[in-house]
Amino acid sequence: MRLKEKITEALLQLSAIFSVLITVAILYVLISESYFFFSRVSFFEFITATEWTPLFTQKSYGILPLVTGTVLTSFIAMLVALPIGLTIAIYLNVYASPGFKKVIKPVIEVLAAVPTVVYGYFALMIVTPFLQGFIPGLSGFNSLSPGIVMGIMIIPMISSLSEDALHAVPQNLREASYGMGATRFQTAFRVLVPAASSGIIVSIILAVSRAVGETMIVAIAAGQQPRFTFNPFVPIETMTTYIVKVSLGDVVHGSLEYQTIFAAGITLFVLTFAMNIISFYLKRKFQEKYE
Amino acid sequence: MNRIYTEDVSVFYGDNQVLKNVSVSMENNTVTAFIGPSGCGKSTFLRLFNRMNDFIGSFHKTGLVSIDNTDIYKKDINVEDLRKKVGMVFQKPNPFPKTIYENVIYGLRLQNISDKKILDEAVETSLKRAAIWDEVKDKLTKSALELSGGQQQRLCIARTLAVKPTVILMDEPASALDPISTSKIEELIFELKKQYTIAIVTHNMQQAARVSDRTIFFYMGDMVEEGDTKMIFTNPKKELTQQYITGRFG
């Protein structure tokens, strides 16, 4: 019996260590490969040059066009997901009857279960042609359409996690507010949202991370032309799209072209990692405030 | 005319009847205590007067609940206005996670009052009336959650007073507090009844005897007996009341 306990403990420990090891291994590959990259390309050029043409004969290694591509699509996605997601969360928590909420919440979560490749084709084949009806200059590949579709995809992340956060606000605070003569609307915005703000902010940051890391939708519908622009109507390329393109292509392993994907990869990693840290910090800060 | 009365009020949660044909009245500027064992319907009865039961999906009622000669359940009643007039203090102190100052003026903010002078004045008078001004006047910008439980409850009373209600409902306001805080709340109730009509639900028989002018005894959804507190506690008419106040059940 004693032995069985020990074995169980060892197995559990092993699986915990295993996941840490994998993270370390990924980091090691990312850092070592990009170390080679940065020993051949100046870091200053990497972060300031506005052209990204490592696969052309006229090479330039400025990551900015890929960063703006990612930022632009993610920003459009958040413009869609944030207001709709928060509205849904507040509606479900404050206005909807418990029975309705029980049915509708899982239905909304289905949005997140649709394979992203389906979303990608939806953006390319349906949303873009539809938008072209209103916006004459819109290219077949652009950041607007995949941005909107990506926003739809991450709505449930914001609505579900924010609703969970609102739900966790103690019932007696709601009663206090209603008892003072507050309407549902006033209670939602003066008491519930502030009290649930840490959870809501964390849901937003997770959604942004998801948008920044999203690959398939932008690879299919946003184009593959790195362009230093914030114009949502023209083809662009995101960091993830570039990585996919090069990984699938026939560049020689170990070449500088090959190492560019690790440089893009580590930039992406730094971005999402920074957001994780911010969300961790915010969570702790607000928790302290409300305890 | 009595400010508050009910006629033949029955309350149901789905098929479950929790109050049966209750007709009572409460006089102005008195404290009325609702007593009875757990589950007797006294809290439900209290929450009829500011329509807090409305949030329970299966709730419905029959009969008349009248405040100031108005049926508060008739169609065109503005429930938010009703709740400004009929304030409530809850069992567990429930200040908002905001500053003491913001807590007191919450109800005024709801009415979009932003004149600093009016707000400052409301904070001072309300906190004074709730007998907590001296304890918090130097830390109005501190979080209300830093106060002790008893102070939080008096802050909640101040918050209720700030919107100038005429009726105050108290749902076991001292049950989560220590004896010293409890006696402070009781003194406060005694002061407040000069200006407000107060209804208080309590489990504590001594408390009912100490603070109330009239007492209503509930049992299993029935209103068993109502009368002057002194009468109820010294010479109850019903056998059941006698048994309850002497602690033979409950």
Short mmCIF file of C-alpha atoms in Angstrom, two decimals, chain B residues 60-157:
data_model
loop_
_atom_site.label_atom_id
_atom_site.label_comp_id
_atom_site.label_asym_id
_atom_site.label_seq_id
_atom_site.Cartn_x
_atom_site.Cartn_y
_atom_site.Cartn_z
CA HIS B 60 -46.15 34.99 -6.85
CA LYS B 61 -48.57 36.43 -4.36
CA THR B 62 -52.24 37.14 -3.82
CA GLY B 63 -53.80 39.77 -1.59
CA LEU B 64 -53.00 43.41 -0.96
CA VAL B 65 -49.78 45.03 0.27
CA SER B 66 -50.31 48.73 0.82
CA ILE B 67 -47.89 51.50 1.75
CA ASP B 68 -49.18 55.08 2.09
CA ASN B 69 -52.51 54.04 0.60
CA THR B 70 -50.94 52.63 -2.54
CA ASP B 71 -51.03 49.03 -3.66
CA ILE B 72 -47.31 48.52 -4.21
CA TYR B 73 -47.92 45.53 -6.48
CA LYS B 74 -50.17 47.30 -8.94
CA LYS B 75 -48.99 47.48 -12.53
CA ASP B 76 -47.78 51.06 -12.89
CA ILE B 77 -45.68 51.06 -9.72
CA ASN B 78 -42.06 52.06 -10.23
CA VAL B 79 -40.23 49.43 -8.20
CA GLU B 80 -36.99 51.44 -8.08
CA ASP B 81 -38.81 54.42 -6.57
CA LEU B 82 -40.51 52.13 -4.09
CA ARG B 83 -37.13 50.81 -2.95
CA LYS B 84 -35.85 54.34 -2.43
CA LYS B 85 -38.78 54.95 -0.11
CA VAL B 86 -38.56 51.57 1.59
CA GLY B 87 -34.92 50.99 2.51
CA MET B 88 -33.48 47.67 3.57
CA VAL B 89 -30.70 46.50 5.87
CA PHE B 90 -29.59 42.92 5.33
CA GLN B 91 -28.55 40.09 7.58
CA LYS B 92 -24.91 40.13 6.59
CA PRO B 93 -23.28 43.56 6.29
CA ASN B 94 -22.92 44.13 2.54
CA PRO B 95 -20.96 47.31 1.86
CA PHE B 96 -19.74 47.74 -1.71
CA PRO B 97 -16.00 47.30 -2.33
CA LYS B 98 -15.70 51.08 -2.59
CA THR B 99 -14.69 53.85 -0.21
CA ILE B 100 -16.80 54.68 2.82
CA TYR B 101 -17.79 57.95 1.17
CA GLU B 102 -18.85 56.26 -2.08
CA ASN B 103 -20.85 53.69 -0.15
CA VAL B 104 -22.94 56.31 1.58
CA ILE B 105 -23.70 58.27 -1.58
CA TYR B 106 -24.41 55.20 -3.75
CA GLY B 107 -28.14 55.87 -3.77
CA LEU B 108 -27.60 59.55 -4.57
CA ARG B 109 -25.29 58.68 -7.44
CA LEU B 110 -28.07 56.49 -8.82
CA GLN B 111 -30.19 59.60 -8.97
CA ASN B 112 -27.35 61.41 -10.81
CA ILE B 113 -26.75 63.84 -7.98
CA SER B 114 -23.18 65.10 -8.35
CA ASP B 115 -23.16 68.42 -6.47
CA LYS B 116 -20.23 67.99 -4.09
CA LYS B 117 -21.86 70.10 -1.41
CA ILE B 118 -25.04 68.05 -1.34
CA LEU B 119 -23.06 64.81 -1.32
CA ASP B 120 -20.74 65.93 1.49
CA GLU B 121 -23.69 67.00 3.54
CA ALA B 122 -25.56 63.75 2.93
CA VAL B 123 -22.50 61.77 3.99
CA GLU B 124 -22.15 63.66 7.24
CA THR B 125 -25.82 63.61 8.25
CA SER B 126 -26.30 59.97 7.29
CA LEU B 127 -23.22 58.78 9.10
CA LYS B 128 -24.13 60.85 12.16
CA ARG B 129 -27.64 59.46 12.17
CA ALA B 130 -26.23 55.93 11.92
CA ALA B 131 -23.99 56.73 14.92
CA ILE B 132 -20.76 55.97 13.10
CA TRP B 133 -19.57 59.44 12.08
CA ASP B 134 -17.01 59.82 14.87
CA GLU B 135 -15.44 56.48 14.05
CA VAL B 136 -15.00 57.07 10.31
CA LYS B 137 -14.90 60.83 9.73
CA ASP B 138 -11.11 60.81 9.28
CA LYS B 139 -11.06 57.89 6.84
CA LEU B 140 -13.92 58.50 4.47
CA THR B 141 -11.70 57.71 1.49
CA LYS B 142 -10.63 54.34 2.92
CA SER B 143 -12.25 51.14 1.68
CA ALA B 144 -15.42 50.20 3.54
CA LEU B 145 -14.11 46.64 3.72
CA GLU B 146 -11.49 47.76 6.25
CA LEU B 147 -14.19 48.40 8.86
CA SER B 148 -15.27 45.84 11.45
CA GLY B 149 -18.48 43.90 10.92
CA GLY B 150 -20.46 46.10 13.31
CA GLN B 151 -19.16 49.28 11.70
CA GLN B 152 -19.96 47.88 8.25
CA GLN B 153 -23.54 47.25 9.32
CA ARG B 154 -23.94 50.79 10.63
CA LEU B 155 -22.40 52.05 7.38
CA CYS B 156 -25.05 50.04 5.50
CA ILE B 157 -27.70 51.70 7.63
#
